[in-house]
């Protein structure tokens, strides 16, 4: 089976009702990114940051995977699929994708404020625990922090992601403005021989000399079209 590697971003979940970050009216218009998505913002006002992610978690219980997520999960019948996502929601998993790498963390997990990446303190929350409070502690006694990679922090999963991308026969970019590194740089590791597809309803600026098959559509419609194209490539 061919290796199909996906890089997904916020646009993947837009049709499920989760806002993107940089589109007009996106999350970063409503919440200043430096307040809610940086370690400095967290030290200044942990309550605000914890509330922000409590809200995001609550939203997870109200949304469902869309047709795009579902079609991606169905590709596993025909390809070795790896989904590398910048999204912190769990919609790929809920649609049935079995290999999902979260570059920017996961809303459903919490960790230690002192050592956010120490696996000993990373914990999966049950839906009834989604509302984290000030004073709730990790096993090391520090405040429970959202397991999210903030701006200015290292992206530990990038090395694993690169290893998959280097083996790709087909690479699909979907729903990302390709503004944030190192995620956007993954394209540089795609073998020259691989085919690259991009699904996005808007024009995405990408610095590359390689040819990319652009499907200028939303995630669900774009995935339907790509599934038809790929059925010839099994
Ligand atoms: N289907 C597919 N793509 C869509 C849809 C849709 N229905 N609606 C919007 N988009 C596209 C937009 O055109 C845009 O190119 O999704 C992209 C969203 O871009 P961003 O908001 O910049 O999100 P993303 O690229 O995932 O951001 C990367 O930045 O703020 C951080 O950590 C956050 O993981 C995030 C990272």
GROMACS .gro file of C-alpha atoms and ligand atoms in nm:
model
  270
    1UNK     CA    1   0.000   0.000   0.000
    2UNK     CA    2   0.116   0.353  -0.072
    3UNK     CA    3   0.199   0.591   0.210
    4UNK     CA    4  -0.043   0.880   0.222
    5UNK     CA    5   0.052   1.159   0.461
    6UNK     CA    6  -0.181   1.446   0.547
    7UNK     CA    7  -0.098   1.782   0.701
    8UNK     CA    8  -0.420   1.931   0.835
    9UNK     CA    9  -0.500   2.266   0.992
   10UNK     CA   10  -0.791   2.456   1.138
   11UNK     CA   11  -0.984   2.462   0.806
   12UNK     CA   12  -1.026   2.083   0.837
   13UNK     CA   13  -1.258   2.138   1.133
   14UNK     CA   14  -1.426   2.459   1.011
   15UNK     CA   15  -1.726   2.270   0.869
   16UNK     CA   16  -1.770   2.102   1.207
   17UNK     CA   17  -1.823   2.448   1.356
   18UNK     CA   18  -1.479   2.516   1.506
   19UNK     CA   19  -1.341   2.855   1.404
   20UNK     CA   20  -1.010   2.889   1.225
   21UNK     CA   21  -0.742   3.123   1.362
   22UNK     CA   22  -0.653   3.366   1.085
   23UNK     CA   23  -0.970   3.397   0.874
   24UNK     CA   24  -1.182   3.710   0.936
   25UNK     CA   25  -1.363   3.660   1.268
   26UNK     CA   26  -1.117   3.381   1.355
   27UNK     CA   27  -1.005   3.297   1.708
   28UNK     CA   28  -0.704   3.530   1.704
   29UNK     CA   29  -0.936   3.825   1.627
   30UNK     CA   30  -1.138   3.752   1.939
   31UNK     CA   31  -0.861   3.649   2.177
   32UNK     CA   32  -0.517   3.810   2.168
   33UNK     CA   33  -0.280   3.526   2.086
   34UNK     CA   34  -0.009   3.656   2.323
   35UNK     CA   35  -0.254   3.634   2.614
   36UNK     CA   36  -0.392   3.284   2.557
   37UNK     CA   37  -0.128   3.100   2.356
   38UNK     CA   38   0.213   3.188   2.495
   39UNK     CA   39   0.397   3.077   2.812
   40UNK     CA   40   0.426   3.446   2.909
   41UNK     CA   41   0.048   3.493   2.884
   42UNK     CA   42   0.000   3.185   3.100
   43UNK     CA   43   0.236   3.307   3.374
   44UNK     CA   44   0.071   3.649   3.373
   45UNK     CA   45  -0.290   3.528   3.390
   46UNK     CA   46  -0.326   3.149   3.427
   47UNK     CA   47  -0.698   3.178   3.506
   48UNK     CA   48  -0.770   3.348   3.173
   49UNK     CA   49  -0.575   3.082   2.983
   50UNK     CA   50  -0.736   2.793   3.171
   51UNK     CA   51  -1.081   2.940   3.103
   52UNK     CA   52  -1.001   2.984   2.734
   53UNK     CA   53  -0.912   2.614   2.699
   54UNK     CA   54  -1.206   2.506   2.917
   55UNK     CA   55  -1.427   2.682   2.659
   56UNK     CA   56  -1.249   2.508   2.370
   57UNK     CA   57  -1.293   2.172   2.546
   58UNK     CA   58  -1.662   2.237   2.610
   59UNK     CA   59  -1.703   2.309   2.239
   60UNK     CA   60  -1.560   1.964   2.160
   61UNK     CA   61  -1.860   1.803   2.324
   62UNK     CA   62  -2.092   1.994   2.089
   63UNK     CA   63  -1.924   1.928   1.753
   64UNK     CA   64  -1.894   1.624   1.528
   65UNK     CA   65  -1.642   1.518   1.263
   66UNK     CA   66  -1.741   1.633   0.913
   67UNK     CA   67  -1.746   1.444   0.582
   68UNK     CA   68  -1.383   1.545   0.523
   69UNK     CA   69  -1.266   1.376   0.844
   70UNK     CA   70  -1.475   1.069   0.757
   71UNK     CA   71  -1.335   1.032   0.406
   72UNK     CA   72  -0.983   1.061   0.545
   73UNK     CA   73  -1.052   0.774   0.784
   74UNK     CA   74  -1.193   0.570   0.494
   75UNK     CA   75  -0.865   0.611   0.301
   76UNK     CA   76  -0.712   0.363   0.546
   77UNK     CA   77  -0.875   0.082   0.347
   78UNK     CA   78  -0.655   0.173   0.050
   79UNK     CA   79  -0.348   0.353   0.185
   80UNK     CA   80  -0.115   0.364   0.484
   81UNK     CA   81  -0.248   0.691   0.618
   82UNK     CA   82  -0.070   0.918   0.865
   83UNK     CA   83  -0.248   1.234   0.970
   84UNK     CA   84  -0.021   1.509   1.096
   85UNK     CA   85  -0.246   1.776   1.239
   86UNK     CA   86  -0.195   2.122   1.381
   87UNK     CA   87  -0.540   2.091   1.534
   88UNK     CA   88  -0.588   2.035   1.904
   89UNK     CA   89  -0.939   1.891   1.865
   90UNK     CA   90  -1.004   1.515   1.851
   91UNK     CA   91  -1.218   1.506   1.536
   92UNK     CA   92  -0.972   1.299   1.328
   93UNK     CA   93  -0.969   1.029   1.597
   94UNK     CA   94  -1.346   1.042   1.640
   95UNK     CA   95  -1.391   0.995   1.264
   96UNK     CA   96  -1.179   0.679   1.286
   97UNK     CA   97  -0.828   0.783   1.179
   98UNK     CA   98  -0.586   0.554   1.359
   99UNK     CA   99  -0.250   0.727   1.319
  100UNK     CA  100  -0.279   1.093   1.420
  101UNK     CA  101   0.020   1.305   1.519
  102UNK     CA  102  -0.077   1.623   1.703
  103UNK     CA  103   0.196   1.882   1.648
  104UNK     CA  104   0.037   2.147   1.870
  105UNK     CA  105  -0.096   1.931   2.152
  106UNK     CA  106  -0.440   1.802   2.245
  107UNK     CA  107  -0.734   1.970   2.415
  108UNK     CA  108  -0.838   1.646   2.582
  109UNK     CA  109  -0.507   1.626   2.772
  110UNK     CA  110  -0.352   1.821   3.057
  111UNK     CA  111   0.001   1.828   3.189
  112UNK     CA  112   0.231   1.975   3.451
  113UNK     CA  113   0.296   2.350   3.445
  114UNK     CA  114   0.652   2.283   3.555
  115UNK     CA  115   0.739   2.013   3.298
  116UNK     CA  116   0.474   2.023   3.026
  117UNK     CA  117   0.632   1.754   2.810
  118UNK     CA  118   0.711   1.505   3.088
  119UNK     CA  119   0.496   1.203   2.991
  120UNK     CA  120   0.465   1.105   3.357
  121UNK     CA  121   0.238   1.405   3.416
  122UNK     CA  122   0.039   1.407   3.093
  123UNK     CA  123  -0.316   1.293   3.156
  124UNK     CA  124  -0.616   1.230   2.931
  125UNK     CA  125  -0.929   1.394   3.069
  126UNK     CA  126  -1.269   1.225   3.076
  127UNK     CA  127  -1.542   1.454   2.939
  128UNK     CA  128  -1.671   1.513   3.294
  129UNK     CA  129  -1.326   1.652   3.383
  130UNK     CA  130  -1.309   1.899   3.091
  131UNK     CA  131  -1.350   2.200   3.321
  132UNK     CA  132  -1.009   2.247   3.480
  133UNK     CA  133  -0.996   2.474   3.785
  134UNK     CA  134  -0.723   2.682   3.941
  135UNK     CA  135  -0.584   2.463   4.218
  136UNK     CA  136  -0.627   2.134   4.025
  137UNK     CA  137  -0.280   1.983   4.032
  138UNK     CA  138  -0.068   1.751   3.822
  139UNK     CA  139   0.107   1.460   3.995
  140UNK     CA  140   0.412   1.681   4.060
  141UNK     CA  141   0.199   1.928   4.258
  142UNK     CA  142   0.202   2.205   3.994
  143UNK     CA  143  -0.112   2.359   3.845
  144UNK     CA  144  -0.270   2.141   3.573
  145UNK     CA  145  -0.199   2.311   3.243
  146UNK     CA  146  -0.356   2.254   2.902
  147UNK     CA  147  -0.143   2.012   2.697
  148UNK     CA  148  -0.099   2.265   2.418
  149UNK     CA  149   0.217   2.372   2.240
  150UNK     CA  150   0.219   2.751   2.267
  151UNK     CA  151   0.398   3.005   2.053
  152UNK     CA  152   0.763   3.018   2.151
  153UNK     CA  153   0.765   2.655   2.270
  154UNK     CA  154   0.938   2.360   2.109
  155UNK     CA  155   0.732   2.122   1.893
  156UNK     CA  156   0.850   1.781   2.013
  157UNK     CA  157   0.640   1.582   1.762
  158UNK     CA  158   0.804   1.744   1.461
  159UNK     CA  159   1.082   1.482   1.439
  160UNK     CA  160   0.828   1.197   1.426
  161UNK     CA  161   0.627   1.390   1.169
  162UNK     CA  162   0.935   1.442   0.948
  163UNK     CA  163   1.007   1.068   0.949
  164UNK     CA  164   0.660   0.995   0.809
  165UNK     CA  165   0.672   1.280   0.557
  166UNK     CA  166   1.004   1.152   0.418
  167UNK     CA  167   0.830   0.824   0.330
  168UNK     CA  168   0.526   0.981   0.164
  169UNK     CA  169   0.407   0.870  -0.180
  170UNK     CA  170   0.115   1.112  -0.161
  171UNK     CA  171   0.111   1.429   0.053
  172UNK     CA  172  -0.213   1.616   0.119
  173UNK     CA  173  -0.224   1.966   0.270
  174UNK     CA  174  -0.569   2.063   0.392
  175UNK     CA  175  -0.716   2.363   0.571
  176UNK     CA  176  -0.396   2.536   0.678
  177UNK     CA  177  -0.271   2.883   0.588
  178UNK     CA  178   0.087   2.745   0.610
  179UNK     CA  179   0.189   3.040   0.826
  180UNK     CA  180   0.318   2.854   1.128
  181UNK     CA  181   0.655   2.679   1.148
  182UNK     CA  182   0.788   2.418   1.185
  183UNK     CA  183   0.461   2.261   1.059
  184UNK     CA  184   0.464   2.452   0.729
  185UNK     CA  185   0.824   2.343   0.667
  186UNK     CA  186   0.717   1.976   0.647
  187UNK     CA  187   0.656   2.024   0.275
  188UNK     CA  188   1.035   2.049   0.232
  189UNK     CA  189   1.072   1.687   0.345
  190UNK     CA  190   0.827   1.542   0.092
  191UNK     CA  191   1.018   1.325  -0.160
  192UNK     CA  192   1.045   1.476  -0.508
  193UNK     CA  193   0.870   1.172  -0.652
  194UNK     CA  194   0.558   1.217  -0.436
  195UNK     CA  195   0.238   1.379  -0.551
  196UNK     CA  196   0.125   1.682  -0.354
  197UNK     CA  197  -0.236   1.798  -0.323
  198UNK     CA  198  -0.372   2.105  -0.145
  199UNK     CA  199  -0.736   2.153  -0.043
  200UNK     CA  200  -0.846   2.500   0.070
  201UNK     CA  201  -1.134   2.725  -0.038
  202UNK     CA  202  -0.896   3.023  -0.035
  203UNK     CA  203  -0.564   3.084  -0.208
  204UNK     CA  204  -0.273   2.966   0.006
  205UNK     CA  205   0.069   3.125  -0.045
  206UNK     CA  206   0.336   2.858  -0.051
  207UNK     CA  207   0.704   2.910  -0.126
  208UNK     CA  208   0.799   2.608  -0.332
  209UNK     CA  209   0.923   2.524  -0.677
  210UNK     CA  210   0.740   2.193  -0.689
  211UNK     CA  211   0.407   2.142  -0.857
  212UNK     CA  212   0.104   2.116  -0.634
  213UNK     CA  213  -0.239   2.000  -0.742
  214UNK     CA  214  -0.471   2.260  -0.589
  215UNK     CA  215  -0.836   2.180  -0.516
  216UNK     CA  216  -0.988   2.514  -0.426
  217UNK     CA  217  -1.281   2.385  -0.220
  218UNK     CA  218  -1.384   2.340   0.141
  219UNK     CA  219  -1.273   2.029   0.330
  220UNK     CA  220  -1.576   1.802   0.264
  221UNK     CA  221  -1.622   1.885  -0.102
  222UNK     CA  222  -1.246   1.894  -0.162
  223UNK     CA  223  -1.201   1.554   0.003
  224UNK     CA  224  -1.478   1.406  -0.216
  225UNK     CA  225  -1.295   1.532  -0.524
  226UNK     CA  226  -0.955   1.409  -0.404
  227UNK     CA  227  -1.096   1.067  -0.314
  228UNK     CA  228  -1.216   1.032  -0.674
  229UNK     CA  229  -0.872   1.135  -0.807
  230UNK     CA  230  -0.692   0.896  -0.570
  231UNK     CA  231  -0.906   0.598  -0.657
  232UNK     CA  232  -0.692   0.572  -0.970
  233UNK     CA  233  -0.368   0.566  -0.768
  234UNK     CA  234  -0.421   0.272  -0.532
  235LIG     N1  235  -1.227   2.383   0.446
  235LIG     C1  236  -1.091   2.383   0.432
  235LIG     N2  237  -1.014   2.488   0.462
  235LIG     C2  238  -1.075   2.598   0.511
  235LIG     C3  239  -1.215   2.605   0.530
  235LIG     C4  240  -1.292   2.491   0.494
  235LIG     N3  241  -1.425   2.487   0.507
  235LIG     N4  242  -1.244   2.727   0.579
  235LIG     C5  243  -1.127   2.794   0.591
  235LIG     N5  244  -1.025   2.717   0.550
  235LIG     C6  245  -0.882   2.747   0.541
  235LIG     C7  246  -0.846   2.894   0.534
  235LIG     O1  247  -0.858   2.941   0.400
  235LIG     C8  248  -0.702   2.894   0.582
  235LIG     O2  249  -0.610   2.873   0.476
  235LIG     O3  250  -0.819   2.702   0.660
  235LIG     C9  251  -0.699   2.774   0.678
  235LIG    C10  252  -0.692   2.812   0.825
  235LIG     O4  253  -0.573   2.880   0.850
  235LIG     P1  254  -0.533   2.926   0.999
  235LIG     O5  255  -0.650   2.989   1.064
  235LIG     O6  256  -0.407   3.004   0.990
  235LIG     O7  257  -0.508   2.786   1.075
  235LIG     P2  258  -0.380   2.693   1.077
  235LIG     O8  259  -0.304   2.701   0.950
  235LIG     O9  260  -0.425   2.559   1.122
  235LIG    O10  261  -0.296   2.758   1.193
  235LIG    C11  262  -0.177   2.697   1.235
  235LIG    O11  263  -0.152   2.850   1.414
  235LIG    O12  264  -0.246   2.977   1.579
  235LIG    C12  265  -0.180   2.861   1.553
  235LIG    O13  266  -0.157   2.676   1.685
  235LIG    C13  267  -0.249   2.737   1.598
  235LIG    O14  268  -0.243   2.519   1.495
  235LIG    C14  269  -0.264   2.657   1.470
  235LIG    C15  270  -0.155   2.715   1.382
   0.00000   0.00000   0.00000
